[in-house]
Amino acid sequence: MSDFNQQIREYWEKRARGYSLATRLSINNERDMFRTTLEEVLKESRRLDVVDMGTGAGYAAIVAGMMGHHVIGIDNSECMIQCARRNAHDFRVDVEFIQDDINRSIFPKRSFDVVIAKDVIWSLVDPVSAFVEWTTLLKPGGTLIIADGNYYLDLYDDEYRKKTQYNIMKRGKDNNLHAKTNMDNVDFNRIKELAMELPLSRIRRPSWDVSVLLGLGYEDIRVISMDKTTFSTLTEDGPMILPSKFMVVARIPNDSDKEERGREVVDSKMMEAISQRLNRMDEGVLEVLKSLSDRNRLKIAYGLIGGAMTVSQISDVVGISQSLVSHNLKVMRDSGIVESHREGKEVFYSLKYRYSIESLLGLLYSISDGRPT
């Protein structure tokens, strides 16, 4: 486990008792929005095999267990798992809880009908790899349920900063369930410091999630707002709602669906559309693929997922000379992969379409059955 991942785990170890209290209050609240939405999504007559990734104190796992499903909850925090087992016992729900790394599965492929991840994707160092791993666990036709939010996006996004300031003015600072159940006086500023280093703290969601899931082959993707109140901002195209909490529900195709698509016959109209797509591909796609076909440029692209860096920083991370970094950055800029901006005397380079490149790299590792190190 990396030092940074260890710091995240230690924070949640300290938060376990208070988080468990919040979990119990939420389970007892039959009108809790997450609970009612999950119950609607999992409304099936048959008993489903469900795994809850990053289960915390067991909220999603226990709710699914109350519905009669066979549920396993996984978390890397020992304290959280202990709380989850205690909560399941007190609510008289049969759920198996396992302490393990949610990014590295201990289960065979195609083990579950449903994979749930509540309030966990935002906290991952490599969220795309998690999506790829969890997808392998789903049975054909299985469902992935992501409940998450644009947590700490206000650290980098001016519009979300305005939203946070408005909510503080309206409701007061730390006027939420987790702040009210902070049993051990945990410093919430610590998770804010850690969040500044996490990739999804800089990206507007759930559009990012939908993009990744489409790339992984999911179908029937639904986005459900979990916001009790909305906040709008005025853009050039008119008013736009800034989502905070959301649920994304997506289905992986059945094998029969894939076979049916593979048997589709191309007619004359489709031939014309295919020809147009191939022509458009020649205009730019090949340049992007050529740009990423070099090992050093691939490393640079993966490194820039973490955020903007100078030539010197990239040189240190990738392990090549600054002159070679500059050469590779020029190639990547010409193909539209990176862009640059100046801050004082320093020039910073970043991915032009960050979430798209991250999705692409995740798919490449999935296809090659490799993993980034």
Short mmCIF file of C-alpha atoms in Angstrom, two decimals:
data_model
loop_
_atom_site.label_atom_id
_atom_site.label_comp_id
_atom_site.label_asym_id
_atom_site.label_seq_id
_atom_site.Cartn_x
_atom_site.Cartn_y
_atom_site.Cartn_z
CA MET A 1 0.00 0.00 0.00
CA SER A 2 1.36 3.41 -0.98
CA ASP A 3 2.02 6.02 1.71
CA PHE A 4 -0.81 8.19 0.36
CA ASN A 5 -3.32 5.32 0.39
CA GLN A 6 -2.18 4.53 3.92
CA GLN A 7 -2.92 8.12 4.98
CA ILE A 8 -6.43 7.85 3.54
CA ARG A 9 -7.04 4.56 5.33
CA GLU A 10 -5.80 6.00 8.64
CA TYR A 11 -8.22 8.91 8.32
CA TRP A 12 -11.21 6.59 7.88
CA GLU A 13 -10.01 4.46 10.78
CA LYS A 14 -10.34 7.55 12.99
CA ARG A 15 -13.74 8.40 11.49
CA ALA A 16 -15.17 4.92 12.02
CA ARG A 17 -17.18 5.44 15.23
CA GLY A 18 -18.80 8.67 14.11
CA TYR A 19 -19.41 7.29 10.61
CA SER A 20 -21.07 4.25 12.16
CA LEU A 21 -23.43 6.45 14.18
CA ALA A 22 -24.38 8.35 11.00
CA THR A 23 -24.98 5.01 9.29
CA ARG A 24 -27.32 3.81 12.01
CA LEU A 25 -29.31 7.05 11.93
CA SER A 26 -29.62 6.82 8.15
CA ILE A 27 -30.79 3.19 8.25
CA ASN A 28 -33.43 4.10 10.84
CA ASN A 29 -34.67 6.91 8.60
CA GLU A 30 -37.07 5.17 6.22
CA ARG A 31 -37.31 8.35 4.13
CA ASP A 32 -33.54 8.64 3.63
CA MET A 33 -33.08 9.41 -0.07
CA PHE A 34 -30.29 6.89 -0.69
CA ARG A 35 -32.19 4.11 1.05
CA THR A 36 -35.45 4.69 -0.83
CA THR A 37 -33.65 5.02 -4.17
CA LEU A 38 -31.58 1.86 -3.63
CA GLU A 39 -34.69 -0.07 -2.64
CA GLU A 40 -36.35 1.00 -5.89
CA VAL A 41 -33.33 0.12 -8.03
CA LEU A 42 -32.91 -3.32 -6.40
CA LYS A 43 -36.60 -4.11 -6.49
CA GLU A 44 -36.54 -7.67 -7.83
CA SER A 45 -38.44 -10.81 -7.01
CA ARG A 46 -35.35 -13.03 -7.02
CA ARG A 47 -32.49 -13.06 -4.52
CA LEU A 48 -29.45 -11.25 -5.93
CA ASP A 49 -25.74 -11.72 -5.23
CA VAL A 50 -24.54 -8.25 -4.20
CA VAL A 51 -21.11 -6.86 -3.28
CA ASP A 52 -20.75 -3.46 -1.61
CA MET A 53 -17.34 -1.94 -2.38
CA GLY A 54 -15.99 0.45 0.25
CA THR A 55 -18.85 -0.51 2.53
CA GLY A 56 -17.69 1.72 5.41
CA ALA A 57 -19.96 1.04 8.38
CA GLY A 58 -22.20 -1.12 6.19
CA TYR A 59 -25.01 1.22 5.14
CA ALA A 60 -25.64 0.04 1.55
CA ALA A 61 -24.86 -3.59 2.41
CA ILE A 62 -27.32 -3.64 5.30
CA VAL A 63 -30.10 -1.97 3.27
CA ALA A 64 -29.60 -4.55 0.48
CA GLY A 65 -29.56 -7.32 3.10
CA MET A 66 -32.84 -6.06 4.54
CA MET A 67 -34.35 -6.61 1.10
CA GLY A 68 -33.41 -10.29 1.25
CA HIS A 69 -30.40 -10.27 -1.04
CA HIS A 70 -27.16 -12.17 -0.44
CA VAL A 71 -24.66 -9.42 0.34
CA ILE A 72 -20.90 -9.14 0.91
CA GLY A 73 -19.37 -5.84 2.09
CA ILE A 74 -15.68 -5.02 1.56
CA ASP A 75 -13.57 -2.24 3.06
CA ASN A 76 -9.85 -1.84 3.75
CA SER A 77 -10.45 -0.23 7.16
CA GLU A 78 -10.43 -2.70 10.05
CA CYS A 79 -12.35 -0.30 12.30
CA MET A 80 -15.03 0.28 9.66
CA ILE A 81 -15.49 -3.46 9.15
CA GLN A 82 -15.88 -3.99 12.90
CA CYS A 83 -18.54 -1.26 12.99
CA ALA A 84 -20.30 -2.76 9.97
CA ARG A 85 -20.47 -6.20 11.59
CA ARG A 86 -21.85 -4.68 14.77
CA ASN A 87 -24.47 -2.70 12.85
CA ALA A 88 -25.57 -5.72 10.83
CA HIS A 89 -25.92 -7.73 14.04
CA ASP A 90 -27.96 -5.00 15.74
CA PHE A 91 -30.27 -4.63 12.74
CA ARG A 92 -30.55 -8.44 12.51
CA VAL A 93 -29.32 -8.61 8.94
CA ASP A 94 -27.15 -11.44 7.61
CA VAL A 95 -24.27 -9.75 5.72
CA GLU A 96 -20.70 -10.99 5.31
CA PHE A 97 -18.06 -8.30 5.81
CA ILE A 98 -14.46 -8.69 4.63
CA GLN A 99 -11.47 -6.43 5.21
CA ASP A 100 -9.62 -6.20 1.90
CA ASP A 101 -8.51 -3.91 -0.93
CA ILE A 102 -11.51 -2.98 -3.08
CA ASN A 103 -9.23 -2.36 -6.08
CA ARG A 104 -7.98 -5.96 -6.16
CA SER A 105 -10.72 -8.54 -6.26
CA ILE A 106 -10.56 -11.76 -4.27
CA PHE A 107 -13.56 -13.17 -6.13
CA PRO A 108 -13.80 -15.06 -9.43
CA LYS A 109 -15.03 -13.17 -12.46
CA ARG A 110 -18.80 -12.95 -12.99
CA SER A 111 -19.59 -13.59 -9.29
CA PHE A 112 -22.24 -10.91 -8.66
CA ASP A 113 -25.53 -9.63 -10.02
CA VAL A 114 -24.90 -6.20 -8.49
CA VAL A 115 -21.84 -4.16 -7.52
CA ILE A 116 -22.52 -1.14 -5.27
CA ALA A 117 -20.08 1.66 -4.47
CA LYS A 118 -21.46 4.35 -2.17
CA ASP A 119 -19.36 7.46 -1.53
CA VAL A 120 -16.12 5.71 -2.45
CA ILE A 121 -15.18 6.51 -6.08
CA TRP A 122 -14.28 10.12 -5.22
CA SER A 123 -11.72 8.92 -2.66
CA LEU A 124 -9.77 6.60 -4.98
CA VAL A 125 -6.33 7.35 -6.39
CA ASP A 126 -7.10 5.31 -9.53
CA PRO A 127 -10.90 5.26 -10.02
CA VAL A 128 -10.78 3.98 -13.62
CA SER A 129 -8.93 0.82 -12.57
CA ALA A 130 -11.59 0.25 -9.91
CA PHE A 131 -14.34 0.50 -12.53
CA VAL A 132 -12.47 -1.96 -14.75
CA GLU A 133 -11.96 -4.43 -11.88
CA TRP A 134 -15.56 -4.25 -10.68
CA THR A 135 -16.87 -4.76 -14.20
CA THR A 136 -15.15 -8.16 -14.35
CA LEU A 137 -17.08 -9.21 -11.22
CA LEU A 138 -20.50 -8.68 -12.80
CA LYS A 139 -22.48 -11.52 -14.29
CA PRO A 140 -23.81 -10.93 -17.83
CA GLY A 141 -26.71 -8.49 -17.47
CA GLY A 142 -25.43 -7.40 -14.05
CA THR A 143 -25.85 -3.91 -12.58
CA LEU A 144 -23.32 -1.39 -11.30
CA ILE A 145 -24.66 1.19 -8.82
CA ILE A 146 -22.54 4.24 -8.06
CA ALA A 147 -23.75 6.68 -5.39
CA ASP A 148 -21.33 9.56 -5.06
CA GLY A 149 -20.94 13.32 -5.25
CA ASN A 150 -18.82 16.24 -6.37
CA TYR A 151 -17.08 16.30 -3.01
CA TYR A 152 -14.34 18.94 -2.63
CA LEU A 153 -14.75 20.12 -6.21
CA ASP A 154 -15.12 23.59 -4.68
CA LEU A 155 -11.36 23.49 -4.03
CA TYR A 156 -10.75 23.88 -7.77
CA ASP A 157 -14.01 24.94 -9.44
CA ASP A 158 -15.19 28.55 -9.03
CA GLU A 159 -18.86 27.72 -9.67
CA TYR A 160 -18.85 25.00 -7.02
CA ARG A 161 -17.00 27.33 -4.67
CA LYS A 162 -19.92 29.76 -5.00
CA LYS A 163 -22.32 26.90 -4.31
CA THR A 164 -20.45 25.94 -1.13
CA GLN A 165 -20.42 29.54 0.07
CA TYR A 166 -24.16 29.82 -0.59
CA ASN A 167 -24.90 26.64 1.38
CA ILE A 168 -22.77 27.83 4.31
CA MET A 169 -24.59 31.16 4.32
CA LYS A 170 -27.96 29.40 4.17
CA ARG A 171 -27.41 26.49 6.58
CA GLY A 172 -24.26 27.34 8.49
CA LYS A 173 -20.84 25.67 8.42
CA ASP A 174 -20.64 21.90 9.06
CA ASN A 175 -24.41 21.65 9.42
CA ASN A 176 -24.67 18.08 8.15
CA LEU A 177 -25.12 14.58 9.52
CA HIS A 178 -21.43 13.62 9.52
CA ALA A 179 -20.39 16.82 11.28
CA LYS A 180 -23.07 16.25 13.91
CA THR A 181 -21.92 12.65 14.50
CA ASN A 182 -18.20 13.36 14.77
CA MET A 183 -17.66 11.35 17.94
CA ASP A 184 -13.88 11.56 18.25
CA ASN A 185 -13.29 15.21 17.30
CA VAL A 186 -11.72 14.19 14.00
CA ASP A 187 -10.27 17.14 12.09
CA PHE A 188 -12.27 17.32 8.84
CA ASN A 189 -9.58 19.55 7.37
CA ARG A 190 -7.41 16.44 7.08
CA ILE A 191 -9.65 14.80 4.48
CA LYS A 192 -9.79 18.12 2.63
CA GLU A 193 -5.98 18.12 2.44
CA LEU A 194 -6.01 14.55 1.12
CA ALA A 195 -8.80 15.35 -1.34
CA MET A 196 -6.61 17.99 -2.97
CA GLU A 197 -4.38 15.15 -4.21
CA LEU A 198 -7.22 12.99 -5.54
CA PRO A 199 -8.00 13.09 -9.29
CA LEU A 200 -11.78 13.37 -9.04
CA SER A 201 -11.63 16.44 -6.80
CA ARG A 202 -10.98 18.41 -10.01
CA ILE A 203 -13.58 16.85 -12.34
CA ARG A 204 -17.29 17.60 -12.69
CA ARG A 205 -19.40 14.51 -12.29
CA PRO A 206 -21.47 12.45 -13.09
CA SER A 207 -20.59 13.20 -16.74
CA TRP A 208 -17.14 11.68 -16.07
CA ASP A 209 -18.71 8.47 -14.71
CA VAL A 210 -21.05 8.14 -17.67
CA SER A 211 -18.14 8.59 -20.09
CA VAL A 212 -16.08 5.85 -18.40
CA LEU A 213 -19.02 3.44 -18.22
CA LEU A 214 -19.86 3.94 -21.88
CA GLY A 215 -16.24 3.19 -22.71
CA LEU A 216 -16.42 -0.03 -20.69
CA GLY A 217 -19.47 -1.17 -22.65
CA TYR A 218 -22.27 -0.51 -20.16
CA GLU A 219 -25.83 0.03 -21.36
CA ASP A 220 -29.05 1.45 -19.92
CA ILE A 221 -27.10 4.10 -18.00
CA ARG A 222 -29.32 6.19 -15.72
CA VAL A 223 -28.36 9.20 -13.64
CA ILE A 224 -30.52 9.95 -10.61
CA SER A 225 -30.16 13.20 -8.69
CA MET A 226 -29.78 12.76 -4.94
CA ASP A 227 -29.88 16.49 -4.18
CA LYS A 228 -32.62 17.69 -1.84
CA THR A 229 -32.26 21.24 -3.21
CA THR A 230 -30.80 22.49 -6.48
CA PHE A 231 -28.29 25.22 -7.19
CA SER A 232 -28.16 26.89 -10.61
CA THR A 233 -25.52 29.06 -12.24
CA LEU A 234 -25.89 31.27 -15.30
CA THR A 235 -23.78 30.25 -18.31
CA GLU A 236 -23.54 31.45 -21.90
CA ASP A 237 -26.11 28.80 -22.81
CA GLY A 238 -28.48 29.77 -20.00
CA PRO A 239 -29.07 28.44 -16.45
CA MET A 240 -27.29 25.20 -15.54
CA ILE A 241 -27.86 23.08 -12.43
CA LEU A 242 -24.71 22.08 -10.54
CA PRO A 243 -25.25 18.55 -9.18
CA SER A 244 -23.86 17.62 -5.78
CA LYS A 245 -24.97 14.08 -4.96
CA PHE A 246 -26.08 11.56 -7.56
CA MET A 247 -26.61 7.89 -8.31
CA VAL A 248 -25.51 6.25 -11.56
CA VAL A 249 -27.09 2.91 -12.45
CA ALA A 250 -25.68 0.98 -15.42
CA ARG A 251 -26.13 -2.51 -16.84
CA ILE A 252 -23.48 -4.70 -18.44
CA PRO A 253 -24.90 -6.45 -21.54
CA ASN A 254 -25.94 -10.09 -21.54
CA ASP A 255 -23.87 -12.46 -23.65
CA SER A 256 -26.94 -12.91 -25.85
CA ASP A 257 -27.03 -9.12 -26.42
CA LYS A 258 -23.43 -9.18 -27.62
CA GLU A 259 -24.08 -12.18 -29.87
CA GLU A 260 -27.13 -10.47 -31.34
CA ARG A 261 -25.15 -7.34 -32.15
CA GLY A 262 -22.41 -9.48 -33.69
CA ARG A 263 -24.96 -11.02 -36.06
CA GLU A 264 -26.23 -7.69 -37.36
CA VAL A 265 -26.00 -7.47 -41.15
CA VAL A 266 -24.61 -4.27 -42.64
CA ASP A 267 -26.93 -2.78 -45.31
CA SER A 268 -26.18 -0.11 -47.94
CA LYS A 269 -27.21 2.81 -45.68
CA MET A 270 -24.98 1.55 -42.88
CA MET A 271 -22.10 1.16 -45.36
CA GLU A 272 -22.25 4.88 -46.09
CA ALA A 273 -22.25 5.79 -42.37
CA ILE A 274 -19.34 3.43 -41.71
CA SER A 275 -17.38 4.97 -44.58
CA GLN A 276 -17.94 8.46 -43.13
CA ARG A 277 -16.74 7.34 -39.72
CA LEU A 278 -13.58 5.87 -41.23
CA ASN A 279 -12.87 9.11 -43.05
CA ARG A 280 -13.28 11.08 -39.84
CA MET A 281 -10.95 8.67 -38.07
CA ASP A 282 -8.18 9.52 -40.52
CA GLU A 283 -8.54 13.19 -39.60
CA GLY A 284 -7.29 12.89 -36.03
CA VAL A 285 -7.70 9.54 -34.32
CA LEU A 286 -4.57 8.06 -35.85
CA GLU A 287 -2.50 11.04 -34.69
CA VAL A 288 -3.70 10.55 -31.12
CA LEU A 289 -2.93 6.82 -31.21
CA LYS A 290 0.50 7.46 -32.74
CA SER A 291 1.21 10.02 -30.03
CA LEU A 292 0.40 7.51 -27.27
CA SER A 293 2.24 4.62 -28.93
CA ASP A 294 5.57 5.74 -27.45
CA ARG A 295 6.38 4.36 -23.97
CA ASN A 296 7.61 7.69 -22.58
CA ARG A 297 4.61 9.62 -23.90
CA LEU A 298 2.27 7.01 -22.45
CA LYS A 299 3.98 7.48 -19.06
CA ILE A 300 3.68 11.26 -19.37
CA ALA A 301 -0.05 10.99 -20.14
CA TYR A 302 -0.63 8.70 -17.18
CA GLY A 303 1.39 11.00 -14.91
CA LEU A 304 -0.59 14.07 -15.96
CA ILE A 305 -3.83 12.42 -14.82
CA GLY A 306 -2.72 13.47 -11.33
CA GLY A 307 -2.65 17.14 -12.37
CA ALA A 308 -0.59 19.79 -14.17
CA MET A 309 3.22 19.56 -13.97
CA THR A 310 6.26 21.44 -15.21
CA VAL A 311 8.87 19.90 -17.54
CA SER A 312 11.15 19.45 -14.53
CA GLN A 313 8.46 17.63 -12.52
CA ILE A 314 7.58 15.38 -15.45
CA SER A 315 11.27 14.58 -15.91
CA ASP A 316 11.55 13.50 -12.26
CA VAL A 317 8.37 11.39 -12.38
CA VAL A 318 8.99 9.66 -15.73
CA GLY A 319 12.75 9.34 -15.31
CA ILE A 320 13.92 10.87 -18.60
CA SER A 321 15.84 14.05 -19.44
CA GLN A 322 14.08 17.42 -19.61
CA SER A 323 15.01 17.82 -23.28
CA LEU A 324 13.36 14.48 -24.10
CA VAL A 325 10.30 15.49 -22.06
CA SER A 326 10.04 18.74 -24.05
CA HIS A 327 10.28 16.84 -27.34
CA ASN A 328 7.54 14.41 -26.33
CA LEU A 329 5.31 17.20 -25.02
CA LYS A 330 5.52 18.94 -28.40
CA VAL A 331 4.33 15.76 -30.14
CA MET A 332 1.49 15.38 -27.62
CA ARG A 333 0.50 19.03 -27.96
CA ASP A 334 0.45 18.82 -31.77
CA SER A 335 -1.93 15.84 -31.55
CA GLY A 336 -4.23 17.63 -29.09
CA ILE A 337 -3.45 15.52 -26.00
CA VAL A 338 -1.81 18.16 -23.80
CA GLU A 339 -2.03 21.91 -23.36
CA SER A 340 0.03 24.40 -21.36
CA HIS A 341 -0.46 27.50 -19.24
CA ARG A 342 1.93 29.88 -17.52
CA GLU A 343 1.98 30.74 -13.80
CA GLY A 344 4.62 33.40 -13.20
CA LYS A 345 7.87 32.07 -14.64
CA GLU A 346 6.71 28.43 -14.70
CA VAL A 347 4.97 26.69 -17.60
CA PHE A 348 2.59 23.88 -16.57
CA TYR A 349 1.41 21.09 -18.85
CA SER A 350 -1.89 19.27 -18.42
CA LEU A 351 -4.14 16.86 -20.32
CA LYS A 352 -6.48 18.75 -22.64
CA TYR A 353 -9.28 16.20 -22.20
CA ARG A 354 -8.30 14.66 -18.91
CA TYR A 355 -11.23 12.35 -18.16
CA SER A 356 -11.29 11.06 -21.76
CA ILE A 357 -7.57 10.21 -21.66
CA GLU A 358 -7.97 8.58 -18.25
CA SER A 359 -10.85 6.48 -19.60
CA LEU A 360 -8.80 5.52 -22.66
CA LEU A 361 -5.79 4.46 -20.59
CA GLY A 362 -8.01 2.43 -18.29
CA LEU A 363 -9.48 0.60 -21.28
CA LEU A 364 -6.04 -0.05 -22.74
CA TYR A 365 -4.89 -1.65 -19.49
CA SER A 366 -8.10 -3.67 -19.39
CA ILE A 367 -7.62 -4.95 -22.96
CA SER A 368 -3.99 -5.88 -22.31
CA ASP A 369 -4.96 -7.41 -18.93
CA GLY A 370 -2.31 -5.18 -17.38
CA ARG A 371 -2.38 -2.75 -14.51
CA PRO A 372 -0.60 0.58 -14.05
CA THR A 373 2.14 0.44 -11.46
#
